[in-house]
CSV table of C-alpha atoms in Angstrom, one decimal:
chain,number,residue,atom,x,y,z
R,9,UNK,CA,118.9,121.2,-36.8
R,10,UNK,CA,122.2,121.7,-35.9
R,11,UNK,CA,123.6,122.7,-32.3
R,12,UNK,CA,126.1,125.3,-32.6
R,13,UNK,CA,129.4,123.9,-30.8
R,14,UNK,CA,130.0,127.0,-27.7
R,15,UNK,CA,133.2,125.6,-26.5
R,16,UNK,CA,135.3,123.5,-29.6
R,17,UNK,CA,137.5,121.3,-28.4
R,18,UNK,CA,136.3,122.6,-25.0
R,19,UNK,CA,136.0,118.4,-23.4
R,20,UNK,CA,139.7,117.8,-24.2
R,21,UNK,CA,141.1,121.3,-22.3
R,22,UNK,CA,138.4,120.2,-19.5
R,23,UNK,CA,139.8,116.4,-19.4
R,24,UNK,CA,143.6,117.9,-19.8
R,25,UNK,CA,143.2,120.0,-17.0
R,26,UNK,CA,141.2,117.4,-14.7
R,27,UNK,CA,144.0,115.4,-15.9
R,28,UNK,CA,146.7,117.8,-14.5
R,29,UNK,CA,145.1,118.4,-11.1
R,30,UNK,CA,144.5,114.9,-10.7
R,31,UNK,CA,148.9,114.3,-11.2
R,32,UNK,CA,149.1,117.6,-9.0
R,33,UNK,CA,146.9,116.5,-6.4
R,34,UNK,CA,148.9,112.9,-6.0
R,35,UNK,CA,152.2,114.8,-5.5
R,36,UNK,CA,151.0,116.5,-3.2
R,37,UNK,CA,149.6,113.6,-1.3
R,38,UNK,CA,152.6,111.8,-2.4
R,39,UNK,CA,155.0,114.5,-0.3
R,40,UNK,CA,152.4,114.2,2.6
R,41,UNK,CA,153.0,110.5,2.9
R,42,UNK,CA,156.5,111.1,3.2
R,43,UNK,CA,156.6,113.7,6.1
R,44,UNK,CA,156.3,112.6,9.6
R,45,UNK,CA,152.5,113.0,11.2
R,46,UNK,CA,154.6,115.1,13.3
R,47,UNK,CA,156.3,117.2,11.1
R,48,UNK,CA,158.6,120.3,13.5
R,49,UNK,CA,157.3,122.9,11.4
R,50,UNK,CA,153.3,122.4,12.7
R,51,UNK,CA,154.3,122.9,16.1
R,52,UNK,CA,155.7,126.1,18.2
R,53,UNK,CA,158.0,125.1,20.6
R,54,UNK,CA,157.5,126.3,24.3
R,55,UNK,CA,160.7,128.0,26.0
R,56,UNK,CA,162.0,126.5,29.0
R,57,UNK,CA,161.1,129.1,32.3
R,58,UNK,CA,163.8,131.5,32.9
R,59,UNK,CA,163.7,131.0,36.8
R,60,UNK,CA,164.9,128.0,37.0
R,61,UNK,CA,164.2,124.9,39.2
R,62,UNK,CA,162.1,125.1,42.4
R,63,UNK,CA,161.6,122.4,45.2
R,64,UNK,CA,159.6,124.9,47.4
R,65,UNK,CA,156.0,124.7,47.5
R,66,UNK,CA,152.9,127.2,48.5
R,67,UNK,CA,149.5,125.4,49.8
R,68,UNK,CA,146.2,127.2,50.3
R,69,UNK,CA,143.2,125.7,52.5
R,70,UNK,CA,139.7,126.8,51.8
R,71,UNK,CA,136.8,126.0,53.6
R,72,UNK,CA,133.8,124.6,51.8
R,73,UNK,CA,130.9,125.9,53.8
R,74,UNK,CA,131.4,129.2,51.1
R,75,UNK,CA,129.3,127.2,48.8
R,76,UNK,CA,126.9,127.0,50.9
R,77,UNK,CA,126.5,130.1,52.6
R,78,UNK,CA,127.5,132.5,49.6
R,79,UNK,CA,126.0,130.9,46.8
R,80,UNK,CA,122.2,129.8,46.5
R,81,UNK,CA,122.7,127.9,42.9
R,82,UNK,CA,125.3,124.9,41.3
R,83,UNK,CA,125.7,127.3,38.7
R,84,UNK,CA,127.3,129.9,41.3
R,85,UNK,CA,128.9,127.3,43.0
R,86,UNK,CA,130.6,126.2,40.0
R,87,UNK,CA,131.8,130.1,39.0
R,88,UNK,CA,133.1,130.4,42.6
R,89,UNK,CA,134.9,127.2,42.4
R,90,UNK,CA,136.4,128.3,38.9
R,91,UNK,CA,137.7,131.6,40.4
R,92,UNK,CA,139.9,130.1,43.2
R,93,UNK,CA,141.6,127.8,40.5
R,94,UNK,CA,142.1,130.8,38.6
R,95,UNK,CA,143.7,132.5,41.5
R,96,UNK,CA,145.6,129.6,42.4
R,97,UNK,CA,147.1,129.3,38.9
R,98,UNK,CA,147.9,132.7,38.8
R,99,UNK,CA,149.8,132.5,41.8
R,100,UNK,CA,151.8,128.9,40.9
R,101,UNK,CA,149.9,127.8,44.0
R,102,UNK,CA,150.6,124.1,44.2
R,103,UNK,CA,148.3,122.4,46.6
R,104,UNK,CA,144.6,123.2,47.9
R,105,UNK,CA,143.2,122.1,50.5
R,106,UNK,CA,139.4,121.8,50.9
R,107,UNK,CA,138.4,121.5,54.5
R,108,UNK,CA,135.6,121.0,56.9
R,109,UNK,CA,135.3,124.5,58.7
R,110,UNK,CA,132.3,123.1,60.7
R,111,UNK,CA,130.0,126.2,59.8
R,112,UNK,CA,126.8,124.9,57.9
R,113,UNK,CA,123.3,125.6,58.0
R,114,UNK,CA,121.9,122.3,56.9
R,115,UNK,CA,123.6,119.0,56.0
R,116,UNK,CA,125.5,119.8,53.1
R,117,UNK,CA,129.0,119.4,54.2
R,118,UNK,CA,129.6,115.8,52.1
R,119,UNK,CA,127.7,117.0,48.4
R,120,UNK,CA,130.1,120.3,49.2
R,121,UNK,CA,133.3,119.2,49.8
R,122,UNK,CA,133.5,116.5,47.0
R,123,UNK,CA,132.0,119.0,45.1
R,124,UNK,CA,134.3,121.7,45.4
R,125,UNK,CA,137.1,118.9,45.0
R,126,UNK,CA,136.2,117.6,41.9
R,127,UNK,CA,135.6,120.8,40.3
R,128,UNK,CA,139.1,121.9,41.0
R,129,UNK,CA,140.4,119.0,40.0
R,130,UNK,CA,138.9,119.3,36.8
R,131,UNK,CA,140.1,123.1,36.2
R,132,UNK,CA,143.7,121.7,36.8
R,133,UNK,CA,143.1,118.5,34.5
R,134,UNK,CA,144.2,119.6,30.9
R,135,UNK,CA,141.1,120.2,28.3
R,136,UNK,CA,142.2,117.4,26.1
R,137,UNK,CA,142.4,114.6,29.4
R,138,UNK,CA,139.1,115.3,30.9
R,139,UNK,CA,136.8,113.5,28.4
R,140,UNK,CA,139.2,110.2,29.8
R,141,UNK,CA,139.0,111.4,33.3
R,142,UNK,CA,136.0,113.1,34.2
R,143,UNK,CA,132.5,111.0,33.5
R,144,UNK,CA,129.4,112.6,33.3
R,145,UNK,CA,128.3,113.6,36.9
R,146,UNK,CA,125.8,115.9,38.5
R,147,UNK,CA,128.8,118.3,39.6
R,148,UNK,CA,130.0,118.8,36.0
R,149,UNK,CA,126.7,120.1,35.1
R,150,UNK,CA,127.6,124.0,34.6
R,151,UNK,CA,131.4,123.6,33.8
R,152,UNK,CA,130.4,125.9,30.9
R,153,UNK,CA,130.4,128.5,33.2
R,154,UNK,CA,134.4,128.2,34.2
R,155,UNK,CA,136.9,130.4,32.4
R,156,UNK,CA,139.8,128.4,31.0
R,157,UNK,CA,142.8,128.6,33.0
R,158,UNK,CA,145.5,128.8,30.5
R,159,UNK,CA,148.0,126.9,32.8
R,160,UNK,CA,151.7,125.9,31.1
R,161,UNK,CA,150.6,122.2,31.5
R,162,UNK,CA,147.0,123.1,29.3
R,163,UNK,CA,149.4,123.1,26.2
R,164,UNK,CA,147.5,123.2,22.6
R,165,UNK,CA,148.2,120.1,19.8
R,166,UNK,CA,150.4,122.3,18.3
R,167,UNK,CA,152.8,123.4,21.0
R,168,UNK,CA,155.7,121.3,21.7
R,169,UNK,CA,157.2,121.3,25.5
R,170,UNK,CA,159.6,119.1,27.0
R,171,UNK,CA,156.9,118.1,28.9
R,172,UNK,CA,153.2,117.0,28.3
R,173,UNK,CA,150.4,115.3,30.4
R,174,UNK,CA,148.8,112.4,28.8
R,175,UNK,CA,146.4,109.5,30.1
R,176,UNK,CA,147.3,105.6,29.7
R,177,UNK,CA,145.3,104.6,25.9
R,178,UNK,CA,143.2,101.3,26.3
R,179,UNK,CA,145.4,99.9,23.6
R,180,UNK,CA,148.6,99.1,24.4
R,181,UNK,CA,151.7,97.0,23.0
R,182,UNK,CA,153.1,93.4,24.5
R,183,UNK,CA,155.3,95.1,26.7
R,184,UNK,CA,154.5,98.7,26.0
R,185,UNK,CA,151.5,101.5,26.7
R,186,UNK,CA,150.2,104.2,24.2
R,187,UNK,CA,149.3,107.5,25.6
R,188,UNK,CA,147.0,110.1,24.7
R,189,UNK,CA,148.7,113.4,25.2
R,190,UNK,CA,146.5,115.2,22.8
R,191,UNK,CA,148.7,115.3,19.8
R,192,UNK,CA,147.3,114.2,16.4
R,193,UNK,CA,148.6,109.9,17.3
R,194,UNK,CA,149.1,108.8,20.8
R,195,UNK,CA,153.5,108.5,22.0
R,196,UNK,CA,154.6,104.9,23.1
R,197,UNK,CA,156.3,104.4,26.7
R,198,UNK,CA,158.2,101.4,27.7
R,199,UNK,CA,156.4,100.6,30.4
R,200,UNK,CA,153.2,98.2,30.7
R,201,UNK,CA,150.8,100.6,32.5
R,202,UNK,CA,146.8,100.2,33.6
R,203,UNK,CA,144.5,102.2,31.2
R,204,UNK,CA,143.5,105.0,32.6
R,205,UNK,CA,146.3,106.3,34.4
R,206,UNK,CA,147.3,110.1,34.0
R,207,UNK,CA,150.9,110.6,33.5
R,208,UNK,CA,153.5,113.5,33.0
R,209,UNK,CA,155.8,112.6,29.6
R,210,UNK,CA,159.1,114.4,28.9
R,211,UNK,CA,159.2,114.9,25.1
R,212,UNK,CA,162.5,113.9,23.8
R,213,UNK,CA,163.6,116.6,20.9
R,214,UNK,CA,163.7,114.3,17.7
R,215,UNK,CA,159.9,113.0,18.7
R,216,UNK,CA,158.1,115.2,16.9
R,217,UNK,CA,159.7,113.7,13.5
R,218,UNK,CA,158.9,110.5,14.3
R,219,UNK,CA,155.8,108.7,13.0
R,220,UNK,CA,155.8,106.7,15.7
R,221,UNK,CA,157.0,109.2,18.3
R,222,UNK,CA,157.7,107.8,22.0
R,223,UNK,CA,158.1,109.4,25.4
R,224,UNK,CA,159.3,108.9,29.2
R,225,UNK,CA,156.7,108.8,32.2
R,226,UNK,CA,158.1,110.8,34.9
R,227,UNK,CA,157.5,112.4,38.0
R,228,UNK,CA,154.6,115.2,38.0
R,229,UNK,CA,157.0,117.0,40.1
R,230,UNK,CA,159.9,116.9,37.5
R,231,UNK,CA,158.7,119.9,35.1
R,232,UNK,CA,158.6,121.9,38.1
R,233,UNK,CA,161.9,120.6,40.1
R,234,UNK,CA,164.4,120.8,37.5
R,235,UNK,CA,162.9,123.9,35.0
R,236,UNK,CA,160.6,126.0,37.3
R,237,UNK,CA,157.2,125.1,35.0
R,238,UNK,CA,154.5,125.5,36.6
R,239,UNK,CA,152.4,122.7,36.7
R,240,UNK,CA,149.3,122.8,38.4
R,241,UNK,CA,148.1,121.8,41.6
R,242,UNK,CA,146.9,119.0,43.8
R,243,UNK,CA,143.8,118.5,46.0
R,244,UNK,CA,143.2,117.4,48.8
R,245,UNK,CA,140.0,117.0,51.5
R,246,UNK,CA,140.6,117.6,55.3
R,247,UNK,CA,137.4,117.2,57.8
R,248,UNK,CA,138.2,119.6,60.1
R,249,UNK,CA,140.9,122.4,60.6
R,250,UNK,CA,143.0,120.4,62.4
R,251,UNK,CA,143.6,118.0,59.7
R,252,UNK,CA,145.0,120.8,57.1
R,253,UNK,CA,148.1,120.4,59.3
R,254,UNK,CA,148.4,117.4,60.5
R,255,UNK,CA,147.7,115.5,57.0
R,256,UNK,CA,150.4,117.2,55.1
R,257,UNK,CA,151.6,115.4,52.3
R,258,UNK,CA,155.1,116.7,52.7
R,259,UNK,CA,157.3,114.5,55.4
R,260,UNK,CA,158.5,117.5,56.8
R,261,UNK,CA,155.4,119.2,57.2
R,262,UNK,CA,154.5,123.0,56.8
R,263,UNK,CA,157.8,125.3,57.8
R,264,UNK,CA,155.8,128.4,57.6
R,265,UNK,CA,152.0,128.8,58.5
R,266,UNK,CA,149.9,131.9,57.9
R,267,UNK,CA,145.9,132.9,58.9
R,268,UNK,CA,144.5,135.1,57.2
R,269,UNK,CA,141.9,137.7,59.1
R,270,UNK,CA,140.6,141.2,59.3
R,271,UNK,CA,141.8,141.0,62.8
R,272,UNK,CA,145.5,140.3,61.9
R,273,UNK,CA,148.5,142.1,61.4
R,274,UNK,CA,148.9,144.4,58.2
R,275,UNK,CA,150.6,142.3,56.0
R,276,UNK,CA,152.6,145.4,54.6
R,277,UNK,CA,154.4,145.5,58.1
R,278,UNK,CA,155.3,141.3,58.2
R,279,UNK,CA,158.3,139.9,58.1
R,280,UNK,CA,158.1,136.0,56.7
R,281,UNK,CA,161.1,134.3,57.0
R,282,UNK,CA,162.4,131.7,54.7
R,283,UNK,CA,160.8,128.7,54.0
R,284,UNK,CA,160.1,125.5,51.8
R,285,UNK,CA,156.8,124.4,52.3
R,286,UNK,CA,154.3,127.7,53.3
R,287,UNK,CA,150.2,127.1,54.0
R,288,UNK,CA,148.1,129.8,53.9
R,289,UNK,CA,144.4,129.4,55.6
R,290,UNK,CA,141.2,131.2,54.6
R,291,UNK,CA,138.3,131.4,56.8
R,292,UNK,CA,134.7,130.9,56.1
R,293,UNK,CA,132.1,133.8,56.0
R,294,UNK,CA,132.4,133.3,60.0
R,295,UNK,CA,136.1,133.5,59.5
R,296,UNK,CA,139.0,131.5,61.5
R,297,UNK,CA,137.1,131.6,65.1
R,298,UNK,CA,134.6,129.8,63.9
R,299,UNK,CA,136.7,126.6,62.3
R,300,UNK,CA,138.8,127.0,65.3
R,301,UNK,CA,135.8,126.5,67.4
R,302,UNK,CA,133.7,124.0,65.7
R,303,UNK,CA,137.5,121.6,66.1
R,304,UNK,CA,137.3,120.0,69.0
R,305,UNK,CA,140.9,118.5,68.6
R,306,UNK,CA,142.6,121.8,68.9
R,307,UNK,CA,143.4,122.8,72.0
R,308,UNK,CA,144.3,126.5,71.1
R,309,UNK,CA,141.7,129.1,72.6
R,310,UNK,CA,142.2,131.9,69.8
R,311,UNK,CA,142.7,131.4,65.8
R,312,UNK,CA,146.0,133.6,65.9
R,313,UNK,CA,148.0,130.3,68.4
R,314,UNK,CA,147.4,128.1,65.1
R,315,UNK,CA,149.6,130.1,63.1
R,316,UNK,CA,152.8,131.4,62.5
R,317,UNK,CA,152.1,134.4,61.3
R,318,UNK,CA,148.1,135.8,61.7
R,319,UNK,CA,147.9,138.6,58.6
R,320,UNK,CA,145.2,140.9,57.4
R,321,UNK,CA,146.0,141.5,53.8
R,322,UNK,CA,143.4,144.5,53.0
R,323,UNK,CA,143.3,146.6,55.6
R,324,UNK,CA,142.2,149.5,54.2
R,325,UNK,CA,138.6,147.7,53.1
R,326,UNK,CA,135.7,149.7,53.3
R,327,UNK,CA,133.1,146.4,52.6
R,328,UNK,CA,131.9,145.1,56.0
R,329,UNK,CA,132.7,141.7,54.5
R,330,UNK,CA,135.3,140.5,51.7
R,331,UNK,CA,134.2,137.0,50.3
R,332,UNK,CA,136.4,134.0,50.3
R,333,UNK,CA,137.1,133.9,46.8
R,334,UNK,CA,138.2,137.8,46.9
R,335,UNK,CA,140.5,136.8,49.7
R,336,UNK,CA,141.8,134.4,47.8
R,337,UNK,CA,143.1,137.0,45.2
R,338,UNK,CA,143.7,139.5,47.5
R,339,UNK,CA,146.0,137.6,49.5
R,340,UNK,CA,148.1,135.7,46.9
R,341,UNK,CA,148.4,139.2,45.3
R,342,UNK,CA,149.9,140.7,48.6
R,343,UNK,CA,151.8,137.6,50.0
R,344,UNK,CA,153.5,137.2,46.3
R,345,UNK,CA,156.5,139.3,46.8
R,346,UNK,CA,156.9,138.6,50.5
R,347,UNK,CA,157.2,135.0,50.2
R,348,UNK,CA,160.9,133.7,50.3
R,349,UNK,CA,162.1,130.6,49.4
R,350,UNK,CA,164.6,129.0,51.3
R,351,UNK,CA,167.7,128.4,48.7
R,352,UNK,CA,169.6,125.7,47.8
């Protein structure tokens, strides 16, 4: 019997045209090899801010007794913690300050505090850092629940800025350091630093055609300083309200302090004057007089003798109550365009 031939001369078309793919597909390789890995048309390059540099700065203190008093789960805890970073971002806020307000119920003040300070820590830290910074640990548990913040420093592997956060690589050069900054091969620095170690990069231009790109470690401060980026925030821990002012991080202190309560002044009718380095308190759900009270180093008899200026910034609420972490927005939102910066 004889099989009828469907497809004559059908194997050499088939090997002629596996043939040509295969000569296509090593060109194409071929031209891969030669680009840079990071070649300037992947990326989209981030505009320097229009504003300009700043040196001034805004803090916020927040008691932690809120998780305890407003929210009965970690899960809760968590979203709460989530929405004041997202208020801070919103409103460049550049330090928090997680304090002691004396106000609990039970003995939670410790698992609280480091609590809410890790969590906001975490919110600042960009996506592609926290898998070198953050362990596993009991307070990470519902970070699921935490809407990304989206900050200028949070950049994507495919944006270029001049400047990029990036974590000290375990391998390293004799008198070098690799970091990973979350681009597709880590950027060389000069100097010999521990693993580990979170560092701001500027970008030189001509890196991103570079196979071996490099970068320089400079101040976090710098991005903001000289361009106006915002760059996220710090955090710190104070045990008690007097120890939001007296443990400023700024030599100089705070120039310009303001309480927020239903029982201040209407914000609308403030005057702030200038300033460079402005704190704004929140009370607990006992508010103000309660931190004030529970402080034993403080000598003043009412909240409003802390402060320079003692503000209600919704005074036309119809809640008996506004939580913390409303406050929070509401406040930024009506302090944002009374707020002046002393100039330069």
């Amino acid at each position: 019997m004889v099989l009828e031939n469907r497809n004559p001369q059908g194997w050499k078309k088939n090997f002629d045209g596996k043939k040509k793919w295969e000569n296509n597909n090593a060109d194409h390789q071929g031209k891969w090899k030669k680009k840079p890995i990071h070649a300037g048309e992947h990326f989209v390059d981030v505009p320097l801010p229009k504003s300009g540099g700043r040196s001034y700065t805004v803090s916020m203190a927040v008691p932690a007794s809120i998780l305890e008093e407003t929210c009965l789960k970690d899960e809760l805890r968590t979203y709460v913690i989530g929405q004041l970073a997202r208020a801070a971002n919103i409103y460049s806020i550049d330090e928090i300050i997680v304090y002691d307000d004396g106000c609990w119920r039970k003995n939670d003040v410790q698992s609280h505090m480091e609590m809410m300070h890790m969590l906001l820590e975490y919110q600042e830290c960009p996506q592609y850092l926290r898998k070198h910074m953050f362990p596993y640990h009991k307070y990470l548990s519902h970070v699921g629940v935490l809407n990304a913040l989206n900050a200028p420093h949070h950049l994507r592997a495919n944006q270029w800025c001049l400047y990029r956060e990036g974590v000290v690589s375990e391998k390293s050069l004799k008198t070098q350091s690799l970091v990973d900054a979350g681009l597709q091969t880590e950027l060389t620095i000069e100097q010999k630093l521990q693993p580990g170690l979170r560092v701001t990069l500027k970008m030189p231009p001509e890196a991103k055609e570079m196979r071996k790109p490099y970068a320089t470690v400079v101040s976090p401060d710098e991005p903001k300083v000289k361009h106006g980026f915002y760059w996220g925030y710090s955090v710190r821990s104070a045990d008690s309200l007097s120890k939001v002012f007296t443990e400023c991080r700024f030599k100089e202190g705070y120039d310009l302090l303001i309480g927020t309560s239903d029982k201040g002044d209407d914000v609308a009718e403030t005057e702030f004057p200038e300033f460079e380095h402005a704190l704004v308190v929140f009370g607990g759900v006992e508010g103000l007089e309660a931190a004030l009270e529970a402080d034993t180093d403080l000598e003043a008899t009412k909240p409003e003798h802390l402060f320079d200026y003692y503000v209600n910034t919704c005074p036309l609420q119809q809640a008996r109550t506004i939580r913390t972490e409303e406050a929070v927005l509401i406040s930024l939102c009506s302090l944002q365009y009374k707020l002046i910066p002393k100039t330069t």
